[in-house]
Amino acid sequence: MKKHHSFYAILIVLMVACAAMMAVAAPSVTERIDNLLLQMTLEEKVGQLNMIAPLDAESREASRADVRNGKVSSYIWFETDAKKRNDYQRDAVEGSRLGIPLLFANDIIHGASVTFPIAPWLAGAFEPELFEKAARVAAEDTAAEGVNMMFSPMCDIARDQRWGRVAESCGEDPFLASLCVAAQVRGIQGTGNWERGTGNGVAACLKHFVGYSAVTGGRDYNESEISRWSLENLHLPPFRAGVDAGALCVMSSFNTYDGVPAAVNRFLLTDILRGELGFSGFVVSDWRGVRETIDWGVSGNAADAARAGLNAGGDMDMTGGCYAEALAEEVKAGRVPMSALDTAVRRVLKAKFRLGLFDNPYVDENAMSRLRAAKDAEWCALAKECAEKSIVLLKNDGILPLRPGYGKIALIGPFGDNENEMRGCWVGHGWDHGVVTLADSLREIYGERLTVVKGCEVLETAATRTLQDGTVVVDEHAGNGERGTGNGERGIDEAVAAAKAADVVIMAIGEHAGWTGENQSRADLSLTGRQQELFDRVSAVAKRKIISVVFSGRALSINKVWDDSSAALSAGQPGTMAGAALADLLTGKAEPTARLAMSIPWGVADCPCFYNAPTTGRPYWGKFRDREENRQGARFPFGFGLGYSTVEYGWPWVYDGKACVNVKNTGKRQTTETVQLYVRQNVCRDGARPVRELRGFKKISLAPGEEKVVDFKLVDDLFAHRNRRGEIVVNNGKYTIFIAHDSKSGNPLVVSR
Ligand code: BGC
């Protein structure tokens, strides 16, 4: 017994000694940061706040000297060459005085090598787990390239379809968008222990903080006029969700809030983001966001801008170079306290530690090709599932699913066999990855019976792109093959002839992907180029046999297409597996289950167009005089989407603390229904509340003739809103609940709380 005691005593002593030695050998992250800060010069501190993006090879090479001198913290890294990336990292880790590693960041928005559907369509799957899976794939792929941060997810609530960047958003609803944002953060960052630097090495960056989507008139880079009321209840929720999910970075936006550009807005970056949302990571400005405050006329010079940015709570200056140019002087002159600089540096260093960059600064240079070879099939299968679940069936008079018996099928339009347009905006590194087009997939099914005719170009004139430095270049990825010429009359005539000869016509039409995304606002929500003419001429000879598949980055207002097609699908920008997913949907191998996450307006005048507006004091007035009463607002509302069966909703009731409804499949096919729960507060003394707000949903499967009771617990979350101090408020009183197919339908149920 005694022997045992002494054995245990020795063991304990040894363990304590080991722990003590480990503690000595492995200082905490905070201690390591403290230690670094003690050694850093003022210039090196400022260097840690400098993110650069030299765009050409020459300036990139030149920037390496700055890295070695500790003047660069981070690159926006558009390259894929891991060896080059490691060389740059070596400059920092082995060539600079303190060896602080670089952080490489890039815009990986909807996929890296494999492209997934853009967010407003994927949101319409009402299956946030898909976002998590797709973001996981993109992050793994990106990490293998050596990129440590994705400028994703986009958290802006998109209501104005003219704004090009709706293509990057998770749609118009804050509840759904919040779930999709949180899922993306989980997917990007994985579930490692960030405090110990055992995350998966990729950070998420929530953008753009905040109010960017409210830019006046949908014109990009404009001012935003939003109230604290809409800030709290509309714009902040997805950011809250992303912060709660642990995102390491937040990007400030270009717009103003209360007159002050976000990059220098202390109220937003400190009071709201840190005070109210509890964010503890680092804030990066958007591209030249700090310097552009000079163009806004809010800063007089770089020193003004740098001082305002840092004092506001902006930690890193993206590409504008104001901090690099002027911050050290501002600190020396006492206009920026050293403690504020230290705080910002600390946050950046902490992120680098959390990403594991100090301990593992390099990437395996063969990892990317190995990973892609091993995972490509799996990633493509997921991309197909995502596309299938995100393409919305808007109309069907029974022509779909396509009957096997059709003799001749004409696929007409410039999107039918166009890889670039399927990839969409913000392609990441997907340019080299092949895309399955609709022509590819239909040819496999119908062989010789399929005729493919382009008809016209996506654009009739050469597409140009404006680079970040203002240079205008021809867009190599525009997909308008015969630039500037189109096929003219000949192409359209050919399409008309093919349509006449066919039993069924599939029109693959839409808007040019290069006109979606950043800096791509549109005054017109129409088909681009001569496509409307193409559609009109084809529909004149092919009545009642047209199926339109519309590709776009925003909700298009193309009433003639919706009216004159026998069936219509809104496909968004479906990505790598576009054609495979569409073919399965068209032939009925897969069921269309997606819903609209962005309302489709009747016309441009209806923009911004969204379902969750307040009633106003005169709900039946204020309409456009020159439009019919029933042609105002959304032509297809948020939440809408058909399947190949029909579904009926009964009247809702309350039972056992739950709101219930009976949902029945009244058609002949198995179907998946997304049952949506909307709530309206009948009287809210704090301010006008939306006529309805999505507060829950359930996706259910129903066999033909089957009915199910779907219920939602009447919990406080359903009835809550935020007041102007950001506090959650749940008022007692009456609420109207709709459990419905979409944001406009359903029977009301009044409940008291
Ligand atoms: C965009 C951001 C993007 C950044 C870096 C900016 O112009 O607004 O969304 O992440 O550039 O490329």
PDB file of C-alpha atoms in Angstrom, residues 49-158:
ATOM      1  CA  LEU A  49      -2.701  47.129 -40.327  1.00  0.00           C
ATOM      2  CA  ASN A  50      -1.823  47.268 -43.994  1.00  0.00           C
ATOM      3  CA  MET A  51      -3.591  45.015 -46.497  1.00  0.00           C
ATOM      4  CA  ILE A  52      -2.380  45.366 -50.063  1.00  0.00           C
ATOM      5  CA  ALA A  53      -3.403  44.039 -53.482  1.00  0.00           C
ATOM      6  CA  PRO A  54      -0.773  44.771 -56.103  1.00  0.00           C
ATOM      7  CA  LEU A  55      -2.593  43.879 -59.301  1.00  0.00           C
ATOM      8  CA  ASP A  56       0.213  43.279 -61.760  1.00  0.00           C
ATOM      9  CA  ALA A  57       3.212  40.990 -61.504  1.00  0.00           C
ATOM     10  CA  GLU A  58       5.693  43.843 -61.378  1.00  0.00           C
ATOM     11  CA  SER A  59       4.162  45.692 -58.437  1.00  0.00           C
ATOM     12  CA  ARG A  60       3.564  42.390 -56.685  1.00  0.00           C
ATOM     13  CA  GLU A  61       7.234  41.584 -56.951  1.00  0.00           C
ATOM     14  CA  ALA A  62       8.124  45.094 -55.775  1.00  0.00           C
ATOM     15  CA  SER A  63       5.931  44.710 -52.689  1.00  0.00           C
ATOM     16  CA  ARG A  64       8.173  41.925 -51.384  1.00  0.00           C
ATOM     17  CA  ALA A  65      10.697  44.453 -50.108  1.00  0.00           C
ATOM     18  CA  ASP A  66       7.942  46.030 -48.006  1.00  0.00           C
ATOM     19  CA  VAL A  67       7.084  42.618 -46.617  1.00  0.00           C
ATOM     20  CA  ARG A  68      10.664  42.094 -45.530  1.00  0.00           C
ATOM     21  CA  ASN A  69      10.601  45.534 -43.905  1.00  0.00           C
ATOM     22  CA  GLY A  70       7.508  44.681 -41.877  1.00  0.00           C
ATOM     23  CA  LYS A  71       5.274  47.089 -43.767  1.00  0.00           C
ATOM     24  CA  VAL A  72       2.707  44.577 -45.027  1.00  0.00           C
ATOM     25  CA  SER A  73       0.310  42.485 -42.980  1.00  0.00           C
ATOM     26  CA  SER A  74      -1.877  40.930 -45.601  1.00  0.00           C
ATOM     27  CA  TYR A  75      -2.349  40.369 -49.320  1.00  0.00           C
ATOM     28  CA  ILE A  76      -5.504  40.083 -51.302  1.00  0.00           C
ATOM     29  CA  TRP A  77      -4.319  37.030 -53.122  1.00  0.00           C
ATOM     30  CA  PHE A  78      -5.941  36.262 -56.441  1.00  0.00           C
ATOM     31  CA  GLU A  79      -3.288  33.711 -57.438  1.00  0.00           C
ATOM     32  CA  THR A  80      -3.518  29.950 -57.207  1.00  0.00           C
ATOM     33  CA  ASP A  81       0.175  29.115 -57.139  1.00  0.00           C
ATOM     34  CA  ALA A  82       0.911  27.820 -53.640  1.00  0.00           C
ATOM     35  CA  LYS A  83       4.661  27.903 -54.260  1.00  0.00           C
ATOM     36  CA  LYS A  84       4.548  31.599 -55.009  1.00  0.00           C
ATOM     37  CA  ARG A  85       2.389  32.137 -51.975  1.00  0.00           C
ATOM     38  CA  ASN A  86       4.952  30.297 -49.819  1.00  0.00           C
ATOM     39  CA  ASP A  87       7.777  32.398 -51.262  1.00  0.00           C
ATOM     40  CA  TYR A  88       5.984  35.553 -50.191  1.00  0.00           C
ATOM     41  CA  GLN A  89       5.283  34.043 -46.802  1.00  0.00           C
ATOM     42  CA  ARG A  90       8.953  33.175 -46.461  1.00  0.00           C
ATOM     43  CA  ASP A  91       9.787  36.852 -46.983  1.00  0.00           C
ATOM     44  CA  ALA A  92       7.675  37.637 -43.935  1.00  0.00           C
ATOM     45  CA  VAL A  93       8.501  34.704 -41.690  1.00  0.00           C
ATOM     46  CA  GLU A  94      12.179  34.290 -42.444  1.00  0.00           C
ATOM     47  CA  GLY A  95      13.059  37.602 -44.046  1.00  0.00           C
ATOM     48  CA  SER A  96      11.481  40.183 -41.744  1.00  0.00           C
ATOM     49  CA  ARG A  97      12.835  41.268 -38.369  1.00  0.00           C
ATOM     50  CA  LEU A  98      10.072  39.800 -36.231  1.00  0.00           C
ATOM     51  CA  GLY A  99       8.910  37.013 -38.528  1.00  0.00           C
ATOM     52  CA  ILE A 100       5.224  37.869 -38.311  1.00  0.00           C
ATOM     53  CA  PRO A 101       3.400  35.821 -40.962  1.00  0.00           C
ATOM     54  CA  LEU A 102       1.288  37.283 -43.736  1.00  0.00           C
ATOM     55  CA  LEU A 103      -2.433  36.682 -43.996  1.00  0.00           C
ATOM     56  CA  PHE A 104      -3.679  35.881 -47.505  1.00  0.00           C
ATOM     57  CA  ALA A 105      -7.282  36.795 -48.294  1.00  0.00           C
ATOM     58  CA  ASN A 106      -9.479  36.419 -51.353  1.00  0.00           C
ATOM     59  CA  ASP A 107     -13.018  36.802 -52.635  1.00  0.00           C
ATOM     60  CA  ILE A 108     -14.281  33.264 -52.611  1.00  0.00           C
ATOM     61  CA  ILE A 109     -17.975  33.961 -52.854  1.00  0.00           C
ATOM     62  CA  HIS A 110     -19.831  30.958 -54.247  1.00  0.00           C
ATOM     63  CA  GLY A 111     -17.188  28.318 -54.683  1.00  0.00           C
ATOM     64  CA  ALA A 112     -13.492  28.165 -55.460  1.00  0.00           C
ATOM     65  CA  SER A 113     -12.754  25.648 -58.248  1.00  0.00           C
ATOM     66  CA  VAL A 114     -16.248  24.178 -58.255  1.00  0.00           C
ATOM     67  CA  THR A 115     -18.868  26.909 -58.558  1.00  0.00           C
ATOM     68  CA  PHE A 116     -22.068  26.678 -56.529  1.00  0.00           C
ATOM     69  CA  PRO A 117     -25.300  28.578 -57.194  1.00  0.00           C
ATOM     70  CA  ILE A 118     -25.195  32.228 -56.158  1.00  0.00           C
ATOM     71  CA  ALA A 119     -26.526  32.972 -52.688  1.00  0.00           C
ATOM     72  CA  PRO A 120     -29.988  34.438 -53.395  1.00  0.00           C
ATOM     73  CA  TRP A 121     -30.911  31.245 -55.204  1.00  0.00           C
ATOM     74  CA  LEU A 122     -29.256  28.878 -52.754  1.00  0.00           C
ATOM     75  CA  ALA A 123     -31.100  30.701 -49.968  1.00  0.00           C
ATOM     76  CA  GLY A 124     -34.291  29.742 -51.801  1.00  0.00           C
ATOM     77  CA  ALA A 125     -33.557  26.092 -51.058  1.00  0.00           C
ATOM     78  CA  PHE A 126     -34.627  26.942 -47.500  1.00  0.00           C
ATOM     79  CA  GLU A 127     -31.939  24.532 -46.388  1.00  0.00           C
ATOM     80  CA  PRO A 128     -29.139  26.494 -44.698  1.00  0.00           C
ATOM     81  CA  GLU A 129     -27.132  23.275 -44.263  1.00  0.00           C
ATOM     82  CA  LEU A 130     -26.454  23.426 -47.989  1.00  0.00           C
ATOM     83  CA  PHE A 131     -24.683  26.735 -47.449  1.00  0.00           C
ATOM     84  CA  GLU A 132     -22.609  25.133 -44.731  1.00  0.00           C
ATOM     85  CA  LYS A 133     -21.614  22.255 -46.988  1.00  0.00           C
ATOM     86  CA  ALA A 134     -20.870  24.462 -50.010  1.00  0.00           C
ATOM     87  CA  ALA A 135     -18.869  26.922 -47.903  1.00  0.00           C
ATOM     88  CA  ARG A 136     -16.943  23.987 -46.399  1.00  0.00           C
ATOM     89  CA  VAL A 137     -15.944  22.817 -49.858  1.00  0.00           C
ATOM     90  CA  ALA A 138     -14.913  26.310 -50.926  1.00  0.00           C
ATOM     91  CA  ALA A 139     -12.895  26.743 -47.726  1.00  0.00           C
ATOM     92  CA  GLU A 140     -11.078  23.410 -48.061  1.00  0.00           C
ATOM     93  CA  ASP A 141     -10.285  24.188 -51.669  1.00  0.00           C
ATOM     94  CA  THR A 142      -9.167  27.708 -50.803  1.00  0.00           C
ATOM     95  CA  ALA A 143      -7.063  26.609 -47.844  1.00  0.00           C
ATOM     96  CA  ALA A 144      -5.182  24.245 -50.132  1.00  0.00           C
ATOM     97  CA  GLU A 145      -4.234  27.240 -52.277  1.00  0.00           C
ATOM     98  CA  GLY A 146      -2.848  28.915 -49.189  1.00  0.00           C
ATOM     99  CA  VAL A 147      -5.597  31.488 -48.710  1.00  0.00           C
ATOM    100  CA  ASN A 148      -6.385  32.174 -45.054  1.00  0.00           C
ATOM    101  CA  MET A 149      -9.449  34.341 -45.247  1.00  0.00           C
ATOM    102  CA  MET A 150     -12.484  34.377 -47.506  1.00  0.00           C
ATOM    103  CA  PHE A 151     -14.281  37.704 -47.965  1.00  0.00           C
ATOM    104  CA  SER A 152     -17.506  35.890 -47.266  1.00  0.00           C
ATOM    105  CA  PRO A 153     -20.336  35.651 -46.295  1.00  0.00           C
ATOM    106  CA  MET A 154     -22.148  38.685 -47.611  1.00  0.00           C
ATOM    107  CA  CYS A 155     -24.677  39.743 -44.986  1.00  0.00           C
ATOM    108  CA  ASP A 156     -26.444  42.578 -46.819  1.00  0.00           C
ATOM    109  CA  ILE A 157     -30.219  42.355 -47.039  1.00  0.00           C
ATOM    110  CA  ALA A 158     -31.124  42.785 -50.696  1.00  0.00           C
TER     111      ALA A 158
END
